[in-house]
Structure formats: C-alpha cells, structure tokens
PDB file of C-alpha atoms in Angstrom:
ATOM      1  CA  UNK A   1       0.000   0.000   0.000  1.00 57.00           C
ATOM      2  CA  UNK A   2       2.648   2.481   0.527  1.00 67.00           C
ATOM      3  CA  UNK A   3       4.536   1.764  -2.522  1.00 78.00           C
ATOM      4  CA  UNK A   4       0.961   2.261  -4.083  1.00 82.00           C
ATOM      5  CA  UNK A   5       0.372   5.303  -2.588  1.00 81.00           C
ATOM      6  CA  UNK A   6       4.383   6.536  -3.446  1.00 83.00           C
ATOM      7  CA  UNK A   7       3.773   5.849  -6.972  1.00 86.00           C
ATOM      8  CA  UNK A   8      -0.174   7.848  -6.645  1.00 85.00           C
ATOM      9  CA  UNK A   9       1.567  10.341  -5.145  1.00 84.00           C
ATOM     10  CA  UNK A  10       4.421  11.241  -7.849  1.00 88.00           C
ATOM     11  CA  UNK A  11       1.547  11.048 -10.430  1.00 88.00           C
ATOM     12  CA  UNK A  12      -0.255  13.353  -8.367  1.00 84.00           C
ATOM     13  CA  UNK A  13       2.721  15.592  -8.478  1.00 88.00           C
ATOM     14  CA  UNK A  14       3.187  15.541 -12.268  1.00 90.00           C
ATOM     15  CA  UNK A  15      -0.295  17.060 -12.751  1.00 86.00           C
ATOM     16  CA  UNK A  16      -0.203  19.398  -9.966  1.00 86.00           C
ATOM     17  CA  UNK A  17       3.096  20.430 -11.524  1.00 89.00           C
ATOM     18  CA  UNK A  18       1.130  21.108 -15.167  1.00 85.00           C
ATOM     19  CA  UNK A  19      -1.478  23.278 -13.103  1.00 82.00           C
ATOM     20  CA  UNK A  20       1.180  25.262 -12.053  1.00 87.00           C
ATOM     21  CA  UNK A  21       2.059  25.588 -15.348  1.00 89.00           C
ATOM     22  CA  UNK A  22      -0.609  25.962 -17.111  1.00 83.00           C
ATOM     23  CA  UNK A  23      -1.142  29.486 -17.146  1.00 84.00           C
ATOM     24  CA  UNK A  24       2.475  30.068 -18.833  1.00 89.00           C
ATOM     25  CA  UNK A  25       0.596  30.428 -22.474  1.00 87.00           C
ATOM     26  CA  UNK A  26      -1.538  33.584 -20.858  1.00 86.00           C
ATOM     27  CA  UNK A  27       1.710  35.061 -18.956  1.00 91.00           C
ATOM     28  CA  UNK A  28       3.774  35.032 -22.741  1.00 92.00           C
ATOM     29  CA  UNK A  29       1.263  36.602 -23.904  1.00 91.00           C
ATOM     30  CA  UNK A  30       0.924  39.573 -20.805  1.00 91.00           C
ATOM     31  CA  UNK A  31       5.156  40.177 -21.141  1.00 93.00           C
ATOM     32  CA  UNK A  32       4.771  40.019 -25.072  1.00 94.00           C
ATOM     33  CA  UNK A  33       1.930  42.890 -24.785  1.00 92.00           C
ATOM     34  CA  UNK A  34       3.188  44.607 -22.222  1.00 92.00           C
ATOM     35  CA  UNK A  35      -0.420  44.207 -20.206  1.00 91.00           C
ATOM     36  CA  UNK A  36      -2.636  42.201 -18.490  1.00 89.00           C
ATOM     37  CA  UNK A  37      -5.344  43.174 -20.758  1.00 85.00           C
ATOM     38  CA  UNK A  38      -8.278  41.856 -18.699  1.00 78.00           C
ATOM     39  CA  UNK A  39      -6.896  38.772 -16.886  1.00 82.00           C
ATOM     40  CA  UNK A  40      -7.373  38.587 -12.995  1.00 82.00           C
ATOM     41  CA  UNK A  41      -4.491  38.410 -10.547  1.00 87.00           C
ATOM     42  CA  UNK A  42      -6.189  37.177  -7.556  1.00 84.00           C
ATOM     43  CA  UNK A  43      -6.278  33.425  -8.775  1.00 81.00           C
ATOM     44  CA  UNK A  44      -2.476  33.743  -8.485  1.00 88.00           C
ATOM     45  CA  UNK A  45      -2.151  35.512  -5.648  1.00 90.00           C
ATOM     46  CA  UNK A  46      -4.849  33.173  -3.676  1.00 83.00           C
ATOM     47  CA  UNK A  47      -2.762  30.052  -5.264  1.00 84.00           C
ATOM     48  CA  UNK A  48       0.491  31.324  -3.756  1.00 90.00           C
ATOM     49  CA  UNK A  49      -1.148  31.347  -0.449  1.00 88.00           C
ATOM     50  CA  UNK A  50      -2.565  27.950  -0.723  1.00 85.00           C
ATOM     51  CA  UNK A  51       0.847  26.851  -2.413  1.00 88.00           C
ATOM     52  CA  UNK A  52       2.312  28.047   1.014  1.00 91.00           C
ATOM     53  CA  UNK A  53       0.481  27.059   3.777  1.00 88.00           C
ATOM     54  CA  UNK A  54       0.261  23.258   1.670  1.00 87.00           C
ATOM     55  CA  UNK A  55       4.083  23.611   1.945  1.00 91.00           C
ATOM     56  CA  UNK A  56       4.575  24.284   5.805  1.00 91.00           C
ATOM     57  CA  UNK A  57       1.505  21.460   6.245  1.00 88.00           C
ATOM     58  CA  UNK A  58       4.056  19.106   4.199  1.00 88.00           C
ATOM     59  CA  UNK A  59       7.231  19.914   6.547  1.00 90.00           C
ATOM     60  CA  UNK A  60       5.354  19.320   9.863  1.00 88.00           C
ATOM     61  CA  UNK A  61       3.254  16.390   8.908  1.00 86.00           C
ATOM     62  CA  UNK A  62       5.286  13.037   8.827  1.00 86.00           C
ATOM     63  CA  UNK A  63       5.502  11.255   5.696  1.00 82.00           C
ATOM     64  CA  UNK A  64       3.872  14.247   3.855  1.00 83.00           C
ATOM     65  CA  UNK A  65       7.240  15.340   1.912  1.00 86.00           C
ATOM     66  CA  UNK A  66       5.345  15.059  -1.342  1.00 86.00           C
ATOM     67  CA  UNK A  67       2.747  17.259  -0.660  1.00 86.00           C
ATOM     68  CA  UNK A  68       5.664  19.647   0.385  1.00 90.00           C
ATOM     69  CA  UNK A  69       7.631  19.314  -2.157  1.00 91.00           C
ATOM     70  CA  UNK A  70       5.205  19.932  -5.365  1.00 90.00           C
ATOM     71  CA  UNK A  71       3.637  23.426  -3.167  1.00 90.00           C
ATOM     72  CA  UNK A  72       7.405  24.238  -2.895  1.00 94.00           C
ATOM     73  CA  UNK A  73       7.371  23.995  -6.539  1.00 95.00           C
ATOM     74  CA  UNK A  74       4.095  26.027  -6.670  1.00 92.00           C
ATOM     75  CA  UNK A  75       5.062  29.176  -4.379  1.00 94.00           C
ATOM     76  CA  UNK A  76       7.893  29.771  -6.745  1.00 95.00           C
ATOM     77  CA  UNK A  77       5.740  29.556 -10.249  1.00 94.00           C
ATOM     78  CA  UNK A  78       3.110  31.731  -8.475  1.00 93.00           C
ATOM     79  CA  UNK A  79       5.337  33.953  -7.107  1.00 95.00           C
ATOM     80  CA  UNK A  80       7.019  34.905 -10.764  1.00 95.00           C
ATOM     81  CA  UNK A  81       3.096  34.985 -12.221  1.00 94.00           C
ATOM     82  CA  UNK A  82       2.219  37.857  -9.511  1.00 94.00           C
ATOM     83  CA  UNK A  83       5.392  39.646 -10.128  1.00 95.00           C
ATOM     84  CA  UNK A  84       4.692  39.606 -13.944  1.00 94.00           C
ATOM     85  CA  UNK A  85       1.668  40.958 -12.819  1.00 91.00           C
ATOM     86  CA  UNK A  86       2.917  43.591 -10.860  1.00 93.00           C
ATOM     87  CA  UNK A  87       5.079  44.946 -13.684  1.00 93.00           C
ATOM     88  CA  UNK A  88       2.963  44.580 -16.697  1.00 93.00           C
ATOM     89  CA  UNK A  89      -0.864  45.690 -14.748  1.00 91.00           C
ATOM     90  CA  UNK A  90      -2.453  48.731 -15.040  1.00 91.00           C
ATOM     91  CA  UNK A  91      -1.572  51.146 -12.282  1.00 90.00           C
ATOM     92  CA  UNK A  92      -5.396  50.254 -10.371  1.00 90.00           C
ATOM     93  CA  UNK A  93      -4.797  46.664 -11.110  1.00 89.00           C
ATOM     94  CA  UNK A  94      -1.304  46.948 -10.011  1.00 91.00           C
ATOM     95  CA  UNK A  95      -2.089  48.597  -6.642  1.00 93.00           C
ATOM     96  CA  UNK A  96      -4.729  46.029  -5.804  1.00 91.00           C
ATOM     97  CA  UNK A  97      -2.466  42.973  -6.658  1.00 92.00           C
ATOM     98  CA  UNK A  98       0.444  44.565  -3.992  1.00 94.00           C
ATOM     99  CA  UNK A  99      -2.408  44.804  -1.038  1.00 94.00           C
ATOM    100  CA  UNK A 100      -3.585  41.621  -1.476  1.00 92.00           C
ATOM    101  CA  UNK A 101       0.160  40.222  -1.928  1.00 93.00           C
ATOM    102  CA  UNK A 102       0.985  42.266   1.547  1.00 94.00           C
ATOM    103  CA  UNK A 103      -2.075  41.165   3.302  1.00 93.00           C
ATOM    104  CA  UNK A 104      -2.775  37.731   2.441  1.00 88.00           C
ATOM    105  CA  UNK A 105       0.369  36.105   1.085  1.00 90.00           C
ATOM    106  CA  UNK A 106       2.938  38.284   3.302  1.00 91.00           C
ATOM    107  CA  UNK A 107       0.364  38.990   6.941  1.00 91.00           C
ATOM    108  CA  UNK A 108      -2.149  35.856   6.651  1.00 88.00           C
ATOM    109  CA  UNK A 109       0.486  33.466   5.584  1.00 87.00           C
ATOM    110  CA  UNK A 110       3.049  34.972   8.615  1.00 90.00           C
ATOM    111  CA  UNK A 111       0.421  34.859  11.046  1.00 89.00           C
ATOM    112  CA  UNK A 112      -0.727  31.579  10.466  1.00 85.00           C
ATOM    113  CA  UNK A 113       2.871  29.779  10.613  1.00 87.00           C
ATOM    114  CA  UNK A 114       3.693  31.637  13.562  1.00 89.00           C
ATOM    115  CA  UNK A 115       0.732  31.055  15.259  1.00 88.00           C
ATOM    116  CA  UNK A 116       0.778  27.756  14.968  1.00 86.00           C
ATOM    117  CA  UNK A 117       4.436  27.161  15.864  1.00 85.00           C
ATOM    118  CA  UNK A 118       4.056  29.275  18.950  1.00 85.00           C
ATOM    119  CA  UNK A 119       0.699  28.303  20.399  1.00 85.00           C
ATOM    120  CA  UNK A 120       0.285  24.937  19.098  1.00 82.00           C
ATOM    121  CA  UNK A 121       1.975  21.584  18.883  1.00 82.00           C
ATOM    122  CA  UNK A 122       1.720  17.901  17.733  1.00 83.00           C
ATOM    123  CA  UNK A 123      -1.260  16.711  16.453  1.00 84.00           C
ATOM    124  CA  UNK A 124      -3.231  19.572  17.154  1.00 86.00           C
ATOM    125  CA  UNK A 125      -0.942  22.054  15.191  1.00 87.00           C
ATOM    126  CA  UNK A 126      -1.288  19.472  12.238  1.00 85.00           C
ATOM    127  CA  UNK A 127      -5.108  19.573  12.166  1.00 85.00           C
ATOM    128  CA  UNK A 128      -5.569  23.675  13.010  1.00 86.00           C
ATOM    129  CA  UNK A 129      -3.511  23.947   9.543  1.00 85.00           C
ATOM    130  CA  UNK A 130      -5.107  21.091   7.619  1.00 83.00           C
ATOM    131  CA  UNK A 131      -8.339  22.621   7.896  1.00 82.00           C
ATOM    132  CA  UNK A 132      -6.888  25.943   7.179  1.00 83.00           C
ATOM    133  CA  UNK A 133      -5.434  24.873   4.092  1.00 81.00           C
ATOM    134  CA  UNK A 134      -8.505  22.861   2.869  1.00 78.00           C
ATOM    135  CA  UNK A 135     -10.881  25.959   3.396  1.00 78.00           C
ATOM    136  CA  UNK A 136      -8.006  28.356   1.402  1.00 74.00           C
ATOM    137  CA  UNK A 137      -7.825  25.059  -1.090  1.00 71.00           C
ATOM    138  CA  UNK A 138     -11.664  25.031  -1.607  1.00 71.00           C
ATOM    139  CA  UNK A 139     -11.357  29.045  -2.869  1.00 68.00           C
ATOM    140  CA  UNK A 140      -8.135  28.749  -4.580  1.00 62.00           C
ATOM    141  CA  UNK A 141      -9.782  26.173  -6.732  1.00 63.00           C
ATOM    142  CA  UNK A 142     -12.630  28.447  -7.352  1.00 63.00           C
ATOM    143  CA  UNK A 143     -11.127  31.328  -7.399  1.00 58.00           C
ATOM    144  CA  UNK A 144     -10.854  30.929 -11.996  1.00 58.00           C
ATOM    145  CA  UNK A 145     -14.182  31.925 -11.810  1.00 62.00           C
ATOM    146  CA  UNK A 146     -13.799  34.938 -10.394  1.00 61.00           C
ATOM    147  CA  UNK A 147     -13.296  35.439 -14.734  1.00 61.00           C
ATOM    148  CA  UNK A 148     -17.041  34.060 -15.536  1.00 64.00           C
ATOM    149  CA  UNK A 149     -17.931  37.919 -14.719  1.00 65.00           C
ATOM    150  CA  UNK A 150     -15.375  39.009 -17.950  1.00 65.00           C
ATOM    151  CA  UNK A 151     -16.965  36.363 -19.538  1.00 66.00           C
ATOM    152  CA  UNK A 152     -20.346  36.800 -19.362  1.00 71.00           C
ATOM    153  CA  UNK A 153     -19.728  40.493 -19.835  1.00 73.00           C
ATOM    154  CA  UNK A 154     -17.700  40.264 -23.072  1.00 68.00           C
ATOM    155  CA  UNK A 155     -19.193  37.083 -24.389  1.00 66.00           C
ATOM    156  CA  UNK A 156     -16.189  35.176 -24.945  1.00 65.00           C
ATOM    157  CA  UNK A 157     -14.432  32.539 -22.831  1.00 61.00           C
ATOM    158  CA  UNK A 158     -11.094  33.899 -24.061  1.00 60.00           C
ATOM    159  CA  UNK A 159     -10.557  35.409 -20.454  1.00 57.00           C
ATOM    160  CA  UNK A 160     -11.425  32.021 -18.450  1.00 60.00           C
ATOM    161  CA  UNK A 161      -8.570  30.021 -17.753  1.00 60.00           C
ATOM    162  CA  UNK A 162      -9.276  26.536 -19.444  1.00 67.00           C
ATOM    163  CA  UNK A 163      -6.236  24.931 -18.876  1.00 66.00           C
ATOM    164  CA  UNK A 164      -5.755  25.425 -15.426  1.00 65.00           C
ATOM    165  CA  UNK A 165      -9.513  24.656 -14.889  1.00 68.00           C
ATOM    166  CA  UNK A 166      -9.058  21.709 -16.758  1.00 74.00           C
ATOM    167  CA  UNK A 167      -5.484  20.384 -15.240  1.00 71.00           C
ATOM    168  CA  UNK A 168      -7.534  21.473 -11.485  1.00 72.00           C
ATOM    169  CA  UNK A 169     -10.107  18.464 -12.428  1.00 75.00           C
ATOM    170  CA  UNK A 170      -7.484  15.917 -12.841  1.00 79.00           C
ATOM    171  CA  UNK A 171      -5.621  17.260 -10.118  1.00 77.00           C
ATOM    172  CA  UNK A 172      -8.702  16.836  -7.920  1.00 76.00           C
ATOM    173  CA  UNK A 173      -9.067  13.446  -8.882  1.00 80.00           C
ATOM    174  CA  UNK A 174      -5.532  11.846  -8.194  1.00 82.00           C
ATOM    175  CA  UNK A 175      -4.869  13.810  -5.100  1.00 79.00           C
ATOM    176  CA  UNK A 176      -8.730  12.726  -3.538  1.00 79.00           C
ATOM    177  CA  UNK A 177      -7.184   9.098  -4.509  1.00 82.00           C
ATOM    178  CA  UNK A 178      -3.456   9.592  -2.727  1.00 82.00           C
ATOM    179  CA  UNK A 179      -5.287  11.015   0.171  1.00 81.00           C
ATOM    180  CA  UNK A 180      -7.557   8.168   0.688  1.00 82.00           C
ATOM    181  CA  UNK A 181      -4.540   5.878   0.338  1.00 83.00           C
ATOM    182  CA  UNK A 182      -2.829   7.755   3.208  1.00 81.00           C
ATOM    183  CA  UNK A 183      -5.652   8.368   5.181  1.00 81.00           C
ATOM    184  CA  UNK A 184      -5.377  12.217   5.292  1.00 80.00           C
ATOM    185  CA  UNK A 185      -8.792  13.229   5.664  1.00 73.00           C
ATOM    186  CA  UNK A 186      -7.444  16.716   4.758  1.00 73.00           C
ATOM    187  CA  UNK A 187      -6.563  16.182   1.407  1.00 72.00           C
ATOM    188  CA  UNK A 188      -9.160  14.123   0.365  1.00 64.00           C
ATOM    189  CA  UNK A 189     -12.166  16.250   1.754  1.00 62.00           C
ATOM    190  CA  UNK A 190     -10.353  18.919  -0.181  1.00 55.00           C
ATOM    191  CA  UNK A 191      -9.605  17.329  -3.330  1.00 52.00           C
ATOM    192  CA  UNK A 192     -13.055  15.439  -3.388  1.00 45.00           C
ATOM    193  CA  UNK A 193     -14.942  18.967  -3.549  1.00 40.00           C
ATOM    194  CA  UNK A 194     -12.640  20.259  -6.031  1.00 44.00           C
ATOM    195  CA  UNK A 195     -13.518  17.173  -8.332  1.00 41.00           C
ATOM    196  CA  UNK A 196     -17.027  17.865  -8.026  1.00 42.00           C
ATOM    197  CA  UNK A 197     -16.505  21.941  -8.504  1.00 37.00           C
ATOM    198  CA  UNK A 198     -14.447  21.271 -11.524  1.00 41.00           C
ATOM    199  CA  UNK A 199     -17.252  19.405 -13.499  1.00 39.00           C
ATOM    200  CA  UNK A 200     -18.900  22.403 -14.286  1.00 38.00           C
ATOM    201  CA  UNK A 201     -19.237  22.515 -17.987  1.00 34.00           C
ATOM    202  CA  UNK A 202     -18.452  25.788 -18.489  1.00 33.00           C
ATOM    203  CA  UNK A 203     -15.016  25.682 -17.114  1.00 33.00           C
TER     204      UNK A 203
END
C-alpha cells in the first residue's frame, strides 16, 4: 500500500506540476503585450497562499514530503506569475495585486505559521492547519471563476482560464485518490470537492 500510494503520489505531483504551469501560455502573452489586458491576478495571488500554507503542512506532517515538495514547486511559479503581474498591470490593477500580496500572502500566511508554531503543537498544530489549508484550497480552486464575470460580460471565454480549470479536475481526482490511500482526511475532503466543482461545464 505504501509503494501504491508513493507511486499515486508522484503522479499526483506531475499534474499538480502542469497546473502550475498551465497558465504560462496567458503570462507570454501579458510580457509580449506589455499588459494584463483583462486577466485577474487574484487566482495567483490566492494560489500562492494555498501553495504556502500546503508547503509548511508538508514539513510538519510526517511522511507528507510530497505534498511539500510539489507546493514548494508552486510558491515559486506563483510567485514569478504575480510579479509579472505587478510589472505589466495597469496602475489600479497593479495597486490592488500589492495589497492583497501584503495582506494575504505576506500577513495571513506569517500569522498563520507563527501562530501555529508558537501556540500549538503535535497533532493539534497538524489539524488547526489542515483545515486551514482545505478551506483556502476550496477558494483557490474556485477562485478561476472569479473570470465568468469578464466572460459573461464580453461574451467570450477567451478570459477564463481553461487549462488550469481543466489540469484542477485531474488534479482533484488523483490527489482525492493519494489522500484516501494515506488516510489524510485533509486532502481528500479537499480534493473530493474540487472534483465535483471542476465538473462544471463551463469551465
């Protein structure tokens, strides 16, 4: 079973490592224009958090070095996509990227690691940041649709991310599958509702 779940888990890695990625084809085109044109940072910026937290849950929870290891991965794509953004945005776009950057990657993100490696230990820490990270998970996964408003308002799905919403459903799938394998109920609560968001037709 753990070889099993090994073997789950490097898969699971592999696609999480194409949702990071996925967006690369919309970030050529922002540095090639010189703009952002319509596309929404906060799907980045709300990824990088998730990508971080995931990371720190990874390092404290035994045996959970693949879940850090792939967010690792994730907090350093994210972190050149809201950079990118922060150059290329328009100046209002621009200035509300940087407060959400300060206050929810730089002050939530702070608070919650030192928070929990000051006033909580063992188990408990563990499960204060699992369900932490699975309620951030839940709106990082939803957080593409936050484009359905461009899309319904210029009547074209060329602003909604399909790739990553695509790569997010098979990402949901594998990881619901390692976690079940592992038994952390974390994960797989997480991952199961993603699967279920994801099958939305229009993403």
């Amino acid at each position: 079973m753990e070889s099993l779940s090994f073997y789950i888990g490097v898969v699971g890695n592999i696609i999480s490592v194409l949702v990071f990625l996925s967006p690369i084809g919309t970030f050529v085109r922002i540095v090639k224009n010189r703009s952002t044109e319509e596309f929404e940072s906060i799907p980045y910026i709300c990824t990088l958090l998730s990508s971080g937290l995931w990371t720190y849950y990874g390092i404290i929870r035994p045996g959970s070095y693949l879940v850090a290891t792939v967010n690792g991965f994730g907090v350093l794509v994210e972190a050149i996509y809201v950079v990118l953004f922060l150059i290329f945005a328009p100046a209002k776009m621009k200035a509300k990227t940087a407060i959400l950057l300060v206050v929810l990657d730089g002050g939530f993100l702070a608070a919650k690691v030192l928070g929990t490696r000051l006033a909580l230990e063992g188990d408990t820490r563990i499960d204060v940041l699992g369900f932490v990270c699975a309620g951030l998970n839940i709106i990082m996964y939803g957080s593409p649709l936050i484009a359905m408003k461009t899309v319904v308002t210029m009547k074209s799905v060329e602003y909604m991310p399909f790739f990553l919403s695509f790569f997010l459903f098979l990402n949901g799938g594998i990881w619901a599958f390692y976690a079940l394998l592992v038994g952390d109920y974390f994960l797989g609560v997480n991952y199961r509702w993603v699967r279920c968001w994801n099958q939305d037709p229009c993403l």
